[in-house]
């Protein structure tokens, strides 16, 4: 094992995520959501008029749309009251749009990301790093060799100013319109921060770029927006990490992700989310994939009180493909509702979905997915595999796959398994010298290995450690 891996395994992961900082804001909006709040946020960001208009249209849609309450088995959202959320907090950083040197950050913010290991990760294995604290990105950096090739990696607020034409074309117009759902509309009204990634034609970024989103304040909402445009023949891997400490008041995370995968391009989007158990995680993520393009979603979701997260891909061009790999962990008082959606809208498209879920101490996990194969999408194929592991009789795990097949010449496969950790398995490992907890952790590590092996080693080690802490009940 390398020294980097040794260092990661020795890190006190619980302490890294659970610490809190006193709020120091340069500007904070009042609680609640109305037109005045939207105008204040837009003015504080010095946005162009067209972005303010889009925010106000999204606000009107949000106000008209009902809260989702009729999905079978969905998490209880009755506690989510937008009027009790602080929608926008600008941290006290001198340079708007963030700095490009860690040493220029205020000590309290720098200490936060030092604890989370961001500077070390950037130094060892990344092409670029962005770090968001509360509502805005406070640090952004990209290696010069990629900038020289025309690759852009910056925060979304900066992109609105410096790449206005691209943002105006793609931002919540084709992929995730505000009309998609109530929380997409909420996001469209009060989004702040996030990442903008642009990769020119025939350019391969051979090291991942990473963004990390940290909620520090009690009772706030974080609404970052990520927009990735990968032109024809390009390739990029984007990694996202998220965390928040636990408070008594609920927090809301409602991010938005839009990915545009050009012809023959390849985008991998990996995320490890470790929200606290007072956070509602309600995201909308979607990709549009052109001819022979390839999209990969790799997601690990744990820690939140409730999660509703279903990354979607629209396979628009012939030969486009999509691969979803997800893991969800639910402990006491948690309802983690995750899944995937794939729309086969062209011939010879392919998708695979692999879902792994773990529940203990009365927690609930659910796979909720949709595969749609349109009429005319001949010779397309899809495979869905859902595996669930439960620790006790009080925990539950459900599978709700929906298949809409409107074409006859296709290949469709679905498999689902639900099981408990067997006493005989634990006994066998105990006979080899492991105690009860270590035996169960080894079984879980083997269960999620197909997912962790797809992540960079730093994130694979971190995900395994987070699962161990969830099993111990140490987080959130």
Coordinates of C-alpha atoms in Angstrom, one line a residue:
X1 CA 0.0 0.0 0.0
X2 CA 1.3 3.4 -0.9
X3 CA 2.1 6.1 1.7
X4 CA -0.8 8.2 0.3
X5 CA -3.2 5.3 1.0
X6 CA -1.8 4.8 4.4
X7 CA -2.3 8.5 5.2
X8 CA -6.0 8.3 4.1
X9 CA -6.7 5.2 6.1
X10 CA -5.2 6.8 9.2
X11 CA -7.2 10.0 8.8
X12 CA -9.9 10.6 11.4
X13 CA -12.7 10.7 8.9
X14 CA -15.4 11.3 11.5
X15 CA -13.6 14.4 12.8
X16 CA -13.0 15.7 9.3
X17 CA -16.7 15.8 8.5
X18 CA -18.3 16.6 11.9
X19 CA -16.5 19.8 12.9
X20 CA -18.3 23.2 12.8
X21 CA -17.1 26.7 12.3
X22 CA -18.7 30.0 13.6
X23 CA -20.5 31.7 10.7
X24 CA -18.6 34.7 9.3
X25 CA -20.5 36.0 6.3
X26 CA -19.9 39.1 4.2
X27 CA -23.6 39.0 3.2
X28 CA -26.5 36.8 4.2
X29 CA -30.0 36.9 2.7
X30 CA -33.1 36.9 5.0
X31 CA -35.0 33.7 5.5
X32 CA -37.6 32.8 3.0
X33 CA -38.1 33.1 -0.8
X34 CA -39.7 35.9 -2.6
X35 CA -39.0 38.2 -5.6
X36 CA -37.2 40.7 -3.4
X37 CA -34.8 38.0 -2.2
X38 CA -34.1 36.9 -5.8
X39 CA -33.4 40.5 -6.9
X40 CA -31.0 41.0 -3.9
X41 CA -29.1 37.8 -4.8
X42 CA -28.8 38.7 -8.4
X43 CA -27.7 42.3 -7.6
X44 CA -25.1 41.0 -5.1
X45 CA -23.7 38.9 -7.9
X46 CA -23.9 41.7 -10.5
X47 CA -25.6 39.4 -12.9
X48 CA -26.8 40.3 -16.4
X49 CA -30.5 41.1 -16.8
X50 CA -31.2 37.8 -18.7
X51 CA -30.1 35.7 -15.7
X52 CA -32.3 37.7 -13.3
X53 CA -35.3 37.2 -15.7
X54 CA -34.6 33.4 -15.7
X55 CA -34.5 33.4 -11.9
X56 CA -37.8 35.3 -11.6
X57 CA -39.5 32.9 -14.1
X58 CA -38.2 29.9 -12.1
X59 CA -39.6 31.5 -8.9
X60 CA -43.1 31.8 -10.5
X61 CA -42.9 28.1 -11.5
X62 CA -41.9 27.1 -8.0
X63 CA -44.7 29.0 -6.5
X64 CA -47.3 27.3 -8.8
X65 CA -46.0 23.7 -8.5
X66 CA -47.1 21.4 -5.7
X67 CA -44.8 19.7 -3.4
X68 CA -44.3 16.0 -4.5
X69 CA -46.3 13.9 -2.0
X70 CA -47.9 11.1 -4.0
X71 CA -44.9 9.0 -5.0
X72 CA -45.2 5.5 -3.5
X73 CA -43.0 5.1 -0.5
X74 CA -41.3 8.5 -1.0
X75 CA -39.4 10.2 1.9
X76 CA -41.5 12.5 4.1
X77 CA -40.8 16.1 3.1
X78 CA -43.3 17.8 5.5
X79 CA -40.5 19.4 7.4
X80 CA -39.1 21.1 4.3
X81 CA -40.3 24.7 4.6
X82 CA -38.5 27.0 2.2
X83 CA -39.6 30.1 4.3
X84 CA -37.4 28.8 7.1
X85 CA -34.3 28.5 5.0
X86 CA -31.5 31.1 4.5
X87 CA -31.1 30.8 0.7
X88 CA -27.9 32.7 0.3
X89 CA -24.8 33.3 2.4
X90 CA -21.7 34.9 0.8
X91 CA -18.6 33.9 2.9
X92 CA -16.2 36.6 4.0
X93 CA -13.6 36.3 1.3
X94 CA -12.0 39.4 -0.2
X95 CA -11.9 38.2 -3.8
X96 CA -15.3 37.6 -5.4
X97 CA -15.2 34.4 -7.4
X98 CA -12.6 32.9 -5.1
X99 CA -8.9 32.9 -4.9
X100 CA -6.4 30.7 -6.7
X101 CA -4.0 30.2 -3.8
X102 CA -4.9 28.5 -0.6
X103 CA -2.8 30.9 1.4
X104 CA -5.1 33.7 0.5
X105 CA -8.1 32.2 2.1
X106 CA -9.3 33.3 5.6
X107 CA -7.9 31.0 8.3
X108 CA -11.3 29.6 9.3
X109 CA -12.2 28.6 5.7
X110 CA -8.7 27.4 4.9
X111 CA -8.8 25.2 8.1
X112 CA -12.1 23.7 6.9
X113 CA -10.8 22.5 3.6
X114 CA -7.4 21.5 5.1
X115 CA -9.4 19.1 7.4
X116 CA -11.3 17.8 4.4
X117 CA -8.0 17.0 2.6
X118 CA -8.6 19.2 -0.5
X119 CA -5.2 20.8 -0.9
X120 CA -3.5 17.4 -0.5
X121 CA -5.8 15.9 -3.1
X122 CA -5.1 18.7 -5.5
X123 CA -1.4 18.3 -5.1
X124 CA -1.4 14.5 -5.7
X125 CA -4.0 13.6 -8.3
X126 CA -6.1 16.3 -9.8
X127 CA -6.1 18.6 -12.9
X128 CA -8.1 21.2 -11.1
X129 CA -9.9 21.9 -7.9
X130 CA -12.9 24.1 -6.8
X131 CA -14.1 24.5 -3.3
X132 CA -17.5 26.0 -2.3
X133 CA -18.2 27.3 1.2
X134 CA -21.9 28.1 1.9
X135 CA -23.3 29.7 -1.3
X136 CA -20.1 30.7 -3.2
X137 CA -16.9 29.2 -4.5
X138 CA -14.0 30.4 -2.4
X139 CA -11.1 28.7 -4.2
X140 CA -10.6 27.7 -7.9
X141 CA -7.5 26.5 -9.7
X142 CA -6.7 24.7 -12.9
X143 CA -3.3 23.4 -14.1
X144 CA -1.8 25.6 -16.7
X145 CA -1.3 22.8 -19.2
X146 CA -5.1 22.3 -19.5
X147 CA -5.8 26.1 -19.7
X148 CA -3.4 26.2 -22.6
X149 CA -5.4 23.6 -24.4
X150 CA -8.6 25.6 -24.0
X151 CA -10.1 23.7 -21.1
X152 CA -12.2 25.9 -18.8
X153 CA -12.8 25.0 -15.1
X154 CA -14.3 27.9 -13.1
X155 CA -17.1 28.7 -10.8
X156 CA -20.5 29.2 -12.3
X157 CA -20.9 32.8 -11.2
X158 CA -17.7 33.7 -12.9
X159 CA -18.7 31.7 -16.0
X160 CA -21.9 33.8 -16.3
X161 CA -19.6 36.9 -16.7
X162 CA -16.8 35.5 -18.8
X163 CA -18.5 32.8 -20.9
X164 CA -21.9 34.4 -21.2
X165 CA -22.8 33.0 -24.6
X166 CA -22.2 29.4 -23.6
X167 CA -24.0 29.7 -20.3
X168 CA -26.9 31.5 -21.8
X169 CA -27.3 28.7 -24.4
X170 CA -27.1 25.7 -22.0
X171 CA -28.1 26.9 -18.5
X172 CA -31.5 25.2 -17.7
X173 CA -32.7 25.5 -21.2
X174 CA -32.3 22.0 -22.7
X175 CA -31.3 19.5 -20.0
X176 CA -32.9 20.6 -16.7
X177 CA -35.6 23.2 -17.3
X178 CA -37.1 24.8 -14.2
X179 CA -40.4 23.2 -15.2
X180 CA -39.0 19.7 -14.6
X181 CA -40.0 19.5 -10.9
X182 CA -40.6 21.8 -8.0
X183 CA -37.1 21.6 -6.7
X184 CA -35.6 22.2 -10.1
X185 CA -37.7 25.4 -10.1
X186 CA -36.4 26.3 -6.6
X187 CA -32.9 25.7 -7.8
X188 CA -33.4 27.9 -10.9
X189 CA -34.6 30.7 -8.7
X190 CA -31.8 30.8 -6.1
X191 CA -28.9 28.8 -7.5
X192 CA -25.5 30.0 -6.4
X193 CA -21.9 28.8 -7.0
X194 CA -21.1 25.5 -8.5
X195 CA -18.8 24.5 -11.4
X196 CA -18.5 25.3 -15.1
X197 CA -16.4 22.8 -17.1
X198 CA -15.8 23.2 -20.9
X199 CA -13.6 20.7 -22.8
X200 CA -12.8 21.6 -26.4
X201 CA -13.0 19.1 -29.3
X202 CA -10.6 16.2 -29.3
X203 CA -9.2 17.1 -25.9
X204 CA -8.6 14.5 -23.2
X205 CA -8.2 15.7 -19.6
X206 CA -6.4 12.7 -18.2
X207 CA -6.5 13.7 -14.6
X208 CA -9.8 14.3 -12.7
X209 CA -11.1 17.8 -11.8
X210 CA -12.8 18.0 -8.4
X211 CA -15.2 20.3 -6.7
X212 CA -16.1 20.2 -3.0
X213 CA -19.2 21.7 -1.5
X214 CA -19.4 22.4 2.2
X215 CA -22.4 23.7 4.1
X216 CA -21.3 25.1 7.4
X217 CA -24.2 27.2 8.7
X218 CA -27.3 26.0 10.5
X219 CA -30.6 26.3 8.7
X220 CA -29.2 27.2 5.3
X221 CA -29.8 26.0 1.8
X222 CA -27.1 25.2 -0.7
X223 CA -28.0 25.4 -4.4
X224 CA -24.9 25.0 -6.5
X225 CA -25.1 24.5 -10.2
X226 CA -22.8 22.4 -12.3
X227 CA -22.6 22.7 -16.0
X228 CA -20.3 20.5 -18.1
X229 CA -19.9 20.8 -21.9
X230 CA -17.7 18.2 -23.5
X231 CA -17.3 18.8 -27.2
X232 CA -16.9 16.1 -29.9
X233 CA -14.2 13.6 -29.2
X234 CA -13.3 15.0 -25.8
X235 CA -13.0 13.3 -22.4
X236 CA -13.2 14.4 -18.8
X237 CA -13.7 13.0 -15.3
X238 CA -15.5 15.3 -12.8
X239 CA -15.5 14.4 -9.1
X240 CA -17.8 16.0 -6.6
X241 CA -17.6 15.8 -2.8
X242 CA -20.2 17.1 -0.4
X243 CA -20.6 17.4 3.4
X244 CA -22.2 19.3 6.3
X245 CA -22.0 19.1 10.1
X246 CA -25.2 18.3 12.1
X247 CA -27.4 21.0 13.6
X248 CA -30.8 20.9 15.3
X249 CA -32.4 22.8 12.5
X250 CA -32.8 21.2 9.1
X251 CA -30.7 22.1 6.1
X252 CA -31.6 21.8 2.5
X253 CA -29.4 20.8 -0.4
X254 CA -31.0 21.2 -3.9
X255 CA -28.2 21.3 -6.5
X256 CA -28.5 21.1 -10.2
X257 CA -26.3 19.3 -12.7
X258 CA -26.4 19.5 -16.5
X259 CA -24.0 17.5 -18.6
X260 CA -23.7 17.8 -22.4
X261 CA -21.8 14.9 -24.0
X262 CA -20.8 15.6 -27.6
X263 CA -20.4 13.1 -30.4
X264 CA -17.8 10.4 -29.5
X265 CA -17.1 12.2 -26.2
X266 CA -16.9 10.6 -22.8
X267 CA -17.8 12.1 -19.4
X268 CA -17.6 10.4 -16.0
X269 CA -19.3 12.1 -13.1
X270 CA -18.4 10.7 -9.7
X271 CA -19.9 11.9 -6.4
X272 CA -19.5 11.0 -2.8
X273 CA -22.1 12.7 -0.6
X274 CA -21.9 12.7 3.1
X275 CA -24.5 15.1 4.4
X276 CA -25.5 15.3 8.1
X277 CA -28.7 13.6 9.3
X278 CA -30.6 16.9 9.5
X279 CA -30.1 17.6 5.7
X280 CA -32.6 17.0 3.0
X281 CA -30.8 16.2 -0.2
X282 CA -33.1 16.9 -3.2
X283 CA -31.0 17.2 -6.4
X284 CA -31.7 17.2 -10.1
X285 CA -29.0 15.8 -12.4
X286 CA -29.2 15.1 -16.1
X287 CA -27.1 14.5 -19.2
X288 CA -27.8 14.7 -22.9
X289 CA -25.6 12.3 -24.9
X290 CA -25.0 12.6 -28.6
X291 CA -24.0 10.0 -31.2
X292 CA -21.5 7.4 -29.9
X293 CA -21.1 9.5 -26.8
X294 CA -20.6 7.9 -23.4
X295 CA -21.9 9.0 -20.0
X296 CA -21.0 7.4 -16.6
X297 CA -22.6 8.3 -13.3
X298 CA -21.0 6.9 -10.1
X299 CA -22.7 8.0 -6.9
X300 CA -22.4 7.3 -3.2
X301 CA -25.1 8.7 -1.0
X302 CA -25.3 8.6 2.8
X303 CA -25.7 10.7 5.9
X304 CA -28.8 12.8 5.0
X305 CA -32.2 12.6 6.7
X306 CA -33.8 12.1 3.3
X307 CA -32.5 11.8 -0.2
X308 CA -34.3 11.9 -3.5
X309 CA -31.7 11.6 -6.2
X310 CA -32.2 10.1 -9.7
X311 CA -29.5 11.0 -12.2
X312 CA -30.9 10.8 -15.7
X313 CA -29.4 10.4 -19.2
X314 CA -31.1 11.2 -22.5
X315 CA -29.4 9.0 -25.2
X316 CA -30.1 11.3 -28.1
X317 CA -27.7 10.0 -30.8
X318 CA -27.2 6.6 -32.4
X319 CA -24.8 4.5 -30.5
X320 CA -24.9 6.6 -27.3
X321 CA -24.4 4.8 -24.1
X322 CA -24.9 5.3 -20.3
X323 CA -23.6 3.6 -17.2
X324 CA -25.0 4.2 -13.7
X325 CA -23.4 2.8 -10.6
X326 CA -24.9 3.8 -7.2
X327 CA -24.6 3.0 -3.6
X328 CA -26.9 4.1 -0.8
X329 CA -26.7 3.7 3.0
X330 CA -29.5 4.3 5.4
X331 CA -29.3 4.1 9.2
X332 CA -31.7 5.0 12.0
X333 CA -34.2 7.7 10.9
X334 CA -33.0 7.9 7.3
X335 CA -34.9 7.4 4.1
X336 CA -32.5 7.2 1.1
X337 CA -34.5 7.1 -2.1
X338 CA -32.1 6.9 -5.1
X339 CA -32.0 5.5 -8.6
X340 CA -31.5 6.3 -12.2
X341 CA -33.4 7.3 -15.3
X342 CA -32.4 6.5 -18.9
X343 CA -34.2 7.6 -22.1
X344 CA -33.2 5.6 -25.2
X345 CA -34.3 8.0 -28.0
X346 CA -32.1 6.7 -30.8
X347 CA -31.2 3.3 -32.3
X348 CA -28.3 1.1 -31.0
X349 CA -28.1 2.9 -27.6
X350 CA -27.0 1.0 -24.5
X351 CA -27.5 1.5 -20.8
X352 CA -26.5 -0.4 -17.6
X353 CA -27.7 0.4 -14.1
X354 CA -26.1 -1.2 -11.1
X355 CA -27.5 -0.2 -7.7
X356 CA -26.2 -1.3 -4.2
X357 CA -28.0 -0.4 -1.0
X358 CA -27.4 -1.1 2.7
X359 CA -29.8 -0.4 5.5
X360 CA -29.5 -0.9 9.3
X361 CA -31.2 0.2 12.6
X362 CA -34.5 0.7 10.9
X363 CA -33.3 2.7 8.0
X364 CA -34.9 2.6 4.6
X365 CA -33.4 2.5 1.1
X366 CA -35.2 2.4 -2.1
X367 CA -34.2 2.0 -5.7
X368 CA -36.5 4.1 -7.9
X369 CA -35.7 3.9 -11.6
X370 CA -37.0 4.4 -15.1
X371 CA -35.9 3.0 -18.4
X372 CA -37.7 4.4 -21.5
X373 CA -37.0 3.0 -24.9
X374 CA -38.7 5.0 -27.6
X375 CA -40.4 3.7 -30.7
X376 CA -37.7 3.5 -33.4
X377 CA -34.8 3.0 -31.0
X378 CA -34.1 -0.3 -32.6
X379 CA -31.3 -2.7 -31.4
X380 CA -31.0 -0.9 -28.1
X381 CA -30.2 -2.7 -24.9
X382 CA -30.6 -2.1 -21.2
X383 CA -29.6 -4.0 -18.1
X384 CA -30.7 -3.1 -14.5
X385 CA -29.3 -4.9 -11.5
X386 CA -30.4 -4.0 -7.9
X387 CA -28.9 -5.6 -4.8
X388 CA -29.9 -4.8 -1.3
X389 CA -28.3 -5.8 2.0
X390 CA -30.1 -5.4 5.4
X391 CA -28.7 -5.7 8.9
X392 CA -31.9 -6.4 10.8
X393 CA -35.6 -7.0 10.7
X394 CA -36.5 -3.4 11.4
X395 CA -34.7 -2.1 8.2
X396 CA -36.3 -2.0 4.8
X397 CA -35.2 -2.0 1.2
X398 CA -37.5 -1.6 -1.8
X399 CA -37.1 -1.7 -5.5
X400 CA -39.3 0.2 -7.9
X401 CA -38.1 -0.3 -11.4
X402 CA -40.3 1.2 -14.2
X403 CA -39.8 0.0 -17.8
X404 CA -41.4 1.8 -20.7
X405 CA -40.6 -0.3 -23.8
X406 CA -42.1 1.1 -27.1
X407 CA -39.8 -0.9 -29.5
X408 CA -39.8 -4.6 -30.1
X409 CA -36.3 -5.2 -31.4
X410 CA -34.5 -4.5 -28.1
X411 CA -32.7 -6.4 -25.3
X412 CA -34.0 -5.7 -21.8
X413 CA -32.8 -7.4 -18.6
X414 CA -33.6 -6.7 -14.9
X415 CA -32.4 -8.5 -11.8
X416 CA -33.1 -7.7 -8.1
X417 CA -31.9 -9.4 -4.9
X418 CA -32.6 -8.5 -1.3
X419 CA -30.8 -10.3 1.6
X420 CA -29.7 -10.1 5.2
X421 CA -26.2 -10.6 6.5
X422 CA -26.2 -14.3 7.2
X423 CA -25.1 -15.6 10.6
X424 CA -23.1 -18.3 8.8
X425 CA -21.1 -15.7 6.9
X426 CA -20.3 -13.8 10.1
X427 CA -19.5 -17.1 11.9
X428 CA -17.1 -18.2 9.2
X429 CA -15.2 -14.9 9.3
X430 CA -15.1 -15.0 13.1
X431 CA -13.6 -18.5 12.9
X432 CA -10.8 -16.8 10.9
X433 CA -10.0 -14.4 13.8
X434 CA -12.3 -11.4 13.1
X435 CA -14.7 -10.0 15.7
X436 CA -18.4 -9.4 14.9
X437 CA -18.0 -5.8 13.8
X438 CA -15.0 -6.5 11.6
X439 CA -16.7 -9.5 10.0
X440 CA -19.7 -7.4 9.1
X441 CA -17.6 -4.6 7.7
X442 CA -15.7 -7.0 5.5
X443 CA -19.0 -8.4 4.1
X444 CA -20.2 -4.9 3.3
X445 CA -16.8 -3.9 1.7
X446 CA -17.1 -6.9 -0.6
X447 CA -20.7 -6.0 -1.3
X448 CA -19.9 -2.5 -2.5
X449 CA -16.5 -3.4 -4.2
X450 CA -18.0 -3.2 -7.8
X451 CA -18.6 0.4 -7.1
X452 CA -15.5 1.4 -5.2
X453 CA -13.3 -0.1 -7.8
X454 CA -14.6 2.4 -10.3
X455 CA -13.5 5.4 -8.1
X456 CA -10.0 6.9 -7.9
X457 CA -8.2 5.3 -5.0
X458 CA -8.5 8.3 -2.7
X459 CA -12.3 8.3 -3.1
X460 CA -12.6 4.5 -2.8
X461 CA -10.8 4.6 0.5
X462 CA -12.9 7.5 1.7
X463 CA -16.2 5.8 0.7
X464 CA -15.2 2.6 2.5
X465 CA -14.3 4.5 5.6
X466 CA -17.6 6.5 5.5
X467 CA -19.6 3.3 5.2
X468 CA -17.7 1.9 8.2
X469 CA -18.6 5.0 10.3
X470 CA -22.2 4.7 9.2
X471 CA -22.2 1.1 10.4
X472 CA -20.8 2.3 13.8
X473 CA -23.4 5.1 14.0
X474 CA -20.6 7.7 14.3
X475 CA -21.7 10.2 11.6
X476 CA -24.4 12.9 11.7

